[in-house]
Amino acid sequence: DEGMKRAVLGLECTARRVLENLRDGKYASVVVMAGAGISVSCGIPDFRTPGTGLYDNLQRFNLPTPESVFELDFFRASKGEAFYKLAKEMWPDNFKPSPTHLFVRLLHDKGLLRRAFTQNIDTLERVAGVPDDKLVEAHGSFANSSCTRCRKPFDAERSKNAILEGKTPIMCEEPGCGGLVKPDIVFFGEGLPAKFGICSSSDLPQADLLIVMGTSLTVHPFAGLVEMVPPDCPRLLLNMKPVGVRIPSEESNGLRLNQPENWRDAMIQGPCDEAVRAICDILGWREDLEALVESF
Ligand code: CNA
């Protein structure tokens, strides 16, 4: 029962205790939630880190707001100029997965990963070897392209070449359409892939450990996944700073880091690559991790 589970987890649910439980086989259904922070060490800037984040570096495009680069109306009105340039800079071909991506792969190799949900569009989880059926790319990816008006798929290779060679805008070739083509990454106001809804409602309630890594937990509905795990599921955050924390005065939802009655939420603060190395030391997986890192 609930009381028993709490006693087993321990009243102060520190990160170490959660990880020792993982090492000792107490969790079998780990769900990962990832964000831009896990790809920063690969050379892809995140959104919101002041100074280096993409939002601070979009000034040169004269956007009404930084978010505009991912808004459909602005994309159409500006013929996609800023977005196509950004897509060229972020194109995933030239990046290697980080130790953190490879840690997710290791969770799968060890038979512990129920699903990895990522907000990232850089496909580095795939590159790391997380199989398609274990991965939900909640905000889409650069892998495919389609027309923003008639929604017809557009040849992926041609779309990629046009973006990398700066031969943009890319126009839909369906008779009478003339819409703009973009890679299938989810813009503000667009729906998430069906797989997100299907997997989140089946996986989160079954999770026995949630690992949240490198995300500001500000983009919804993704951020809401932390609320969908069972009440006895520990939630481990690997991030540069505390995020998604419940505000007690507002009775809000969220992580209960550093709050009195907290026994389940824990954080390892700092670069996630360092955190996963420390985690692998505890789990006895360090050699496996370094071997994977070497292989890329
Ligand atoms: P975000 O809002 O930029 O938050 C990133 C978070 O990661 C912040 O809290 C940082 O403090 C933290 N962080 C930065 N570096 C590290 C590090 N080395 N180790 C641990 N934590 C770190 O990004 P989110 O993913 O939360 O926002 C959601 C957007 C960002 C999604 O829609 C993505 O598509 C989009 N995005 C994706 C990429 C990518 O695919 N790599 C890059 C930039 C933005």
PDB file of C-alpha atoms and ligand atoms in Angstrom, residues 34-41 44-49 53-55 70 90 100-101 118-124 139 142 185-186 188 213-219 238-243 268 270-273, ligand 1:
ATOM      1  CA  ALA A  34      14.104  15.134 -22.451  1.00  0.00           C
ATOM      2  CA  GLY A  35      14.620  18.663 -23.705  1.00  0.00           C
ATOM      3  CA  ALA A  36      17.111  20.872 -25.487  1.00  0.00           C
ATOM      4  CA  GLY A  37      19.581  20.805 -22.553  1.00  0.00           C
ATOM      5  CA  ILE A  38      20.680  17.251 -23.407  1.00  0.00           C
ATOM      6  CA  SER A  39      21.923  18.390 -26.823  1.00  0.00           C
ATOM      7  CA  VAL A  40      23.763  21.513 -25.687  1.00  0.00           C
ATOM      8  CA  SER A  41      27.057  19.635 -25.273  1.00  0.00           C
ATOM      9  CA  ILE A  44      23.130  22.673 -30.485  1.00  0.00           C
ATOM     10  CA  PRO A  45      22.044  25.678 -28.409  1.00  0.00           C
ATOM     11  CA  ASP A  46      18.940  25.352 -26.249  1.00  0.00           C
ATOM     12  CA  PHE A  47      16.137  27.930 -26.267  1.00  0.00           C
ATOM     13  CA  ARG A  48      16.132  29.662 -22.968  1.00  0.00           C
ATOM     14  CA  THR A  49      19.648  29.757 -21.531  1.00  0.00           C
ATOM     15  CA  GLY A  53      20.081  30.186 -26.118  1.00  0.00           C
ATOM     16  CA  LEU A  54      18.396  30.445 -29.511  1.00  0.00           C
ATOM     17  CA  TYR A  55      15.838  32.982 -28.296  1.00  0.00           C
ATOM     18  CA  PHE A  70       8.008  28.763 -34.862  1.00  0.00           C
ATOM     19  CA  MET A  90      20.379  23.312 -36.661  1.00  0.00           C
ATOM     20  CA  THR A 100      23.133  11.698 -21.962  1.00  0.00           C
ATOM     21  CA  HIS A 101      21.549  10.418 -25.203  1.00  0.00           C
ATOM     22  CA  THR A 118      11.723  14.092 -26.256  1.00  0.00           C
ATOM     23  CA  GLN A 119      10.929  17.662 -27.195  1.00  0.00           C
ATOM     24  CA  ASN A 120      14.047  17.778 -29.315  1.00  0.00           C
ATOM     25  CA  ILE A 121      13.874  17.891 -33.066  1.00  0.00           C
ATOM     26  CA  ASP A 122      17.518  16.995 -33.631  1.00  0.00           C
ATOM     27  CA  THR A 123      16.897  13.200 -33.885  1.00  0.00           C
ATOM     28  CA  LEU A 124      19.925  12.501 -31.654  1.00  0.00           C
ATOM     29  CA  HIS A 139       7.639  18.003 -31.416  1.00  0.00           C
ATOM     30  CA  PHE A 142      13.653  17.192 -39.405  1.00  0.00           C
ATOM     31  CA  ILE A 185       8.629  19.915 -36.638  1.00  0.00           C
ATOM     32  CA  VAL A 186       5.669  21.052 -34.595  1.00  0.00           C
ATOM     33  CA  PHE A 188       3.144  26.675 -31.925  1.00  0.00           C
ATOM     34  CA  MET A 213      16.517  15.836 -18.278  1.00  0.00           C
ATOM     35  CA  GLY A 214      17.610  19.153 -19.818  1.00  0.00           C
ATOM     36  CA  THR A 215      14.230  20.819 -20.131  1.00  0.00           C
ATOM     37  CA  SER A 216      12.805  24.047 -18.738  1.00  0.00           C
ATOM     38  CA  LEU A 217       9.419  22.281 -18.416  1.00  0.00           C
ATOM     39  CA  THR A 218       7.683  25.337 -19.859  1.00  0.00           C
ATOM     40  CA  VAL A 219       6.195  23.992 -23.093  1.00  0.00           C
ATOM     41  CA  LEU A 238      18.853  16.279 -14.239  1.00  0.00           C
ATOM     42  CA  ASN A 239      19.123  19.963 -15.102  1.00  0.00           C
ATOM     43  CA  MET A 240      21.282  23.055 -14.764  1.00  0.00           C
ATOM     44  CA  LYS A 241      18.698  24.614 -12.500  1.00  0.00           C
ATOM     45  CA  PRO A 242      15.509  23.637 -10.665  1.00  0.00           C
ATOM     46  CA  VAL A 243      12.517  23.744 -13.039  1.00  0.00           C
ATOM     47  CA  ILE A 268      21.066  16.372  -9.689  1.00  0.00           C
ATOM     48  CA  GLY A 270      24.548  20.667 -13.226  1.00  0.00           C
ATOM     49  CA  PRO A 271      25.422  19.520 -16.749  1.00  0.00           C
ATOM     50  CA  CYS A 272      23.466  16.337 -17.484  1.00  0.00           C
ATOM     51  CA  ASP A 273      26.491  14.591 -19.030  1.00  0.00           C
TER      52      ASP A 273
HETATM   53  P1  CNA B   1      14.674  25.132 -23.051  1.00  0.00           P
HETATM   54  O1  CNA B   1      13.461  25.880 -22.700  1.00  0.00           O
HETATM   55  O2  CNA B   1      15.759  25.855 -23.775  1.00  0.00           O
HETATM   56  O3  CNA B   1      15.278  24.556 -21.675  1.00  0.00           O
HETATM   57  C1  CNA B   1      16.513  23.900 -21.636  1.00  0.00           C
HETATM   58  C2  CNA B   1      16.800  23.566 -20.194  1.00  0.00           C
HETATM   59  O4  CNA B   1      17.970  22.770 -20.165  1.00  0.00           O
HETATM   60  C3  CNA B   1      17.050  24.768 -19.302  1.00  0.00           C
HETATM   61  O5  CNA B   1      16.366  24.614 -18.084  1.00  0.00           O
HETATM   62  C4  CNA B   1      18.559  24.736 -19.072  1.00  0.00           C
HETATM   63  O6  CNA B   1      18.926  25.213 -17.796  1.00  0.00           O
HETATM   64  C5  CNA B   1      18.855  23.274 -19.184  1.00  0.00           C
HETATM   65  N1  CNA B   1      20.190  22.967 -19.641  1.00  0.00           N
HETATM   66  C6  CNA B   1      20.957  23.636 -20.534  1.00  0.00           C
HETATM   67  N2  CNA B   1      22.120  23.029 -20.712  1.00  0.00           N
HETATM   68  C7  CNA B   1      22.096  21.935 -19.925  1.00  0.00           C
HETATM   69  C8  CNA B   1      23.021  20.893 -19.659  1.00  0.00           C
HETATM   70  N3  CNA B   1      24.213  20.836 -20.274  1.00  0.00           N
HETATM   71  N4  CNA B   1      22.679  19.951 -18.771  1.00  0.00           N
HETATM   72  C9  CNA B   1      21.489  19.978 -18.127  1.00  0.00           C
HETATM   73  N5  CNA B   1      20.581  20.936 -18.336  1.00  0.00           N
HETATM   74  C10 CNA B   1      20.881  21.898 -19.230  1.00  0.00           C
HETATM   75  O7  CNA B   1      14.345  23.838 -23.890  1.00  0.00           O
HETATM   76  P2  CNA B   1      13.105  22.839 -23.764  1.00  0.00           P
HETATM   77  O8  CNA B   1      13.485  21.625 -24.490  1.00  0.00           O
HETATM   78  O9  CNA B   1      12.621  22.731 -22.375  1.00  0.00           O
HETATM   79  O10 CNA B   1      12.005  23.650 -24.574  1.00  0.00           O
HETATM   80  C11 CNA B   1      11.207  23.024 -25.418  1.00  0.00           C
HETATM   81  C12 CNA B   1      11.478  23.407 -26.888  1.00  0.00           C
HETATM   82  C13 CNA B   1      12.917  23.624 -27.218  1.00  0.00           C
HETATM   83  C14 CNA B   1      11.106  22.251 -27.735  1.00  0.00           C
HETATM   84  O11 CNA B   1       9.988  22.565 -28.490  1.00  0.00           O
HETATM   85  C15 CNA B   1      12.280  21.934 -28.644  1.00  0.00           C
HETATM   86  O12 CNA B   1      11.867  21.590 -29.916  1.00  0.00           O
HETATM   87  C16 CNA B   1      13.088  23.139 -28.660  1.00  0.00           C
HETATM   88  N6  CNA B   1      14.515  23.029 -28.986  1.00  0.00           N
HETATM   89  C17 CNA B   1      15.062  21.862 -29.413  1.00  0.00           C
HETATM   90  C18 CNA B   1      16.410  21.783 -29.686  1.00  0.00           C
HETATM   91  C19 CNA B   1      16.985  20.486 -30.131  1.00  0.00           C
HETATM   92  O13 CNA B   1      16.320  19.723 -30.820  1.00  0.00           O
HETATM   93  N7  CNA B   1      18.219  20.171 -29.746  1.00  0.00           N
HETATM   94  C20 CNA B   1      17.241  22.901 -29.526  1.00  0.00           C
HETATM   95  C21 CNA B   1      16.633  24.099 -29.093  1.00  0.00           C
HETATM   96  C22 CNA B   1      15.283  24.148 -28.832  1.00  0.00           C
END
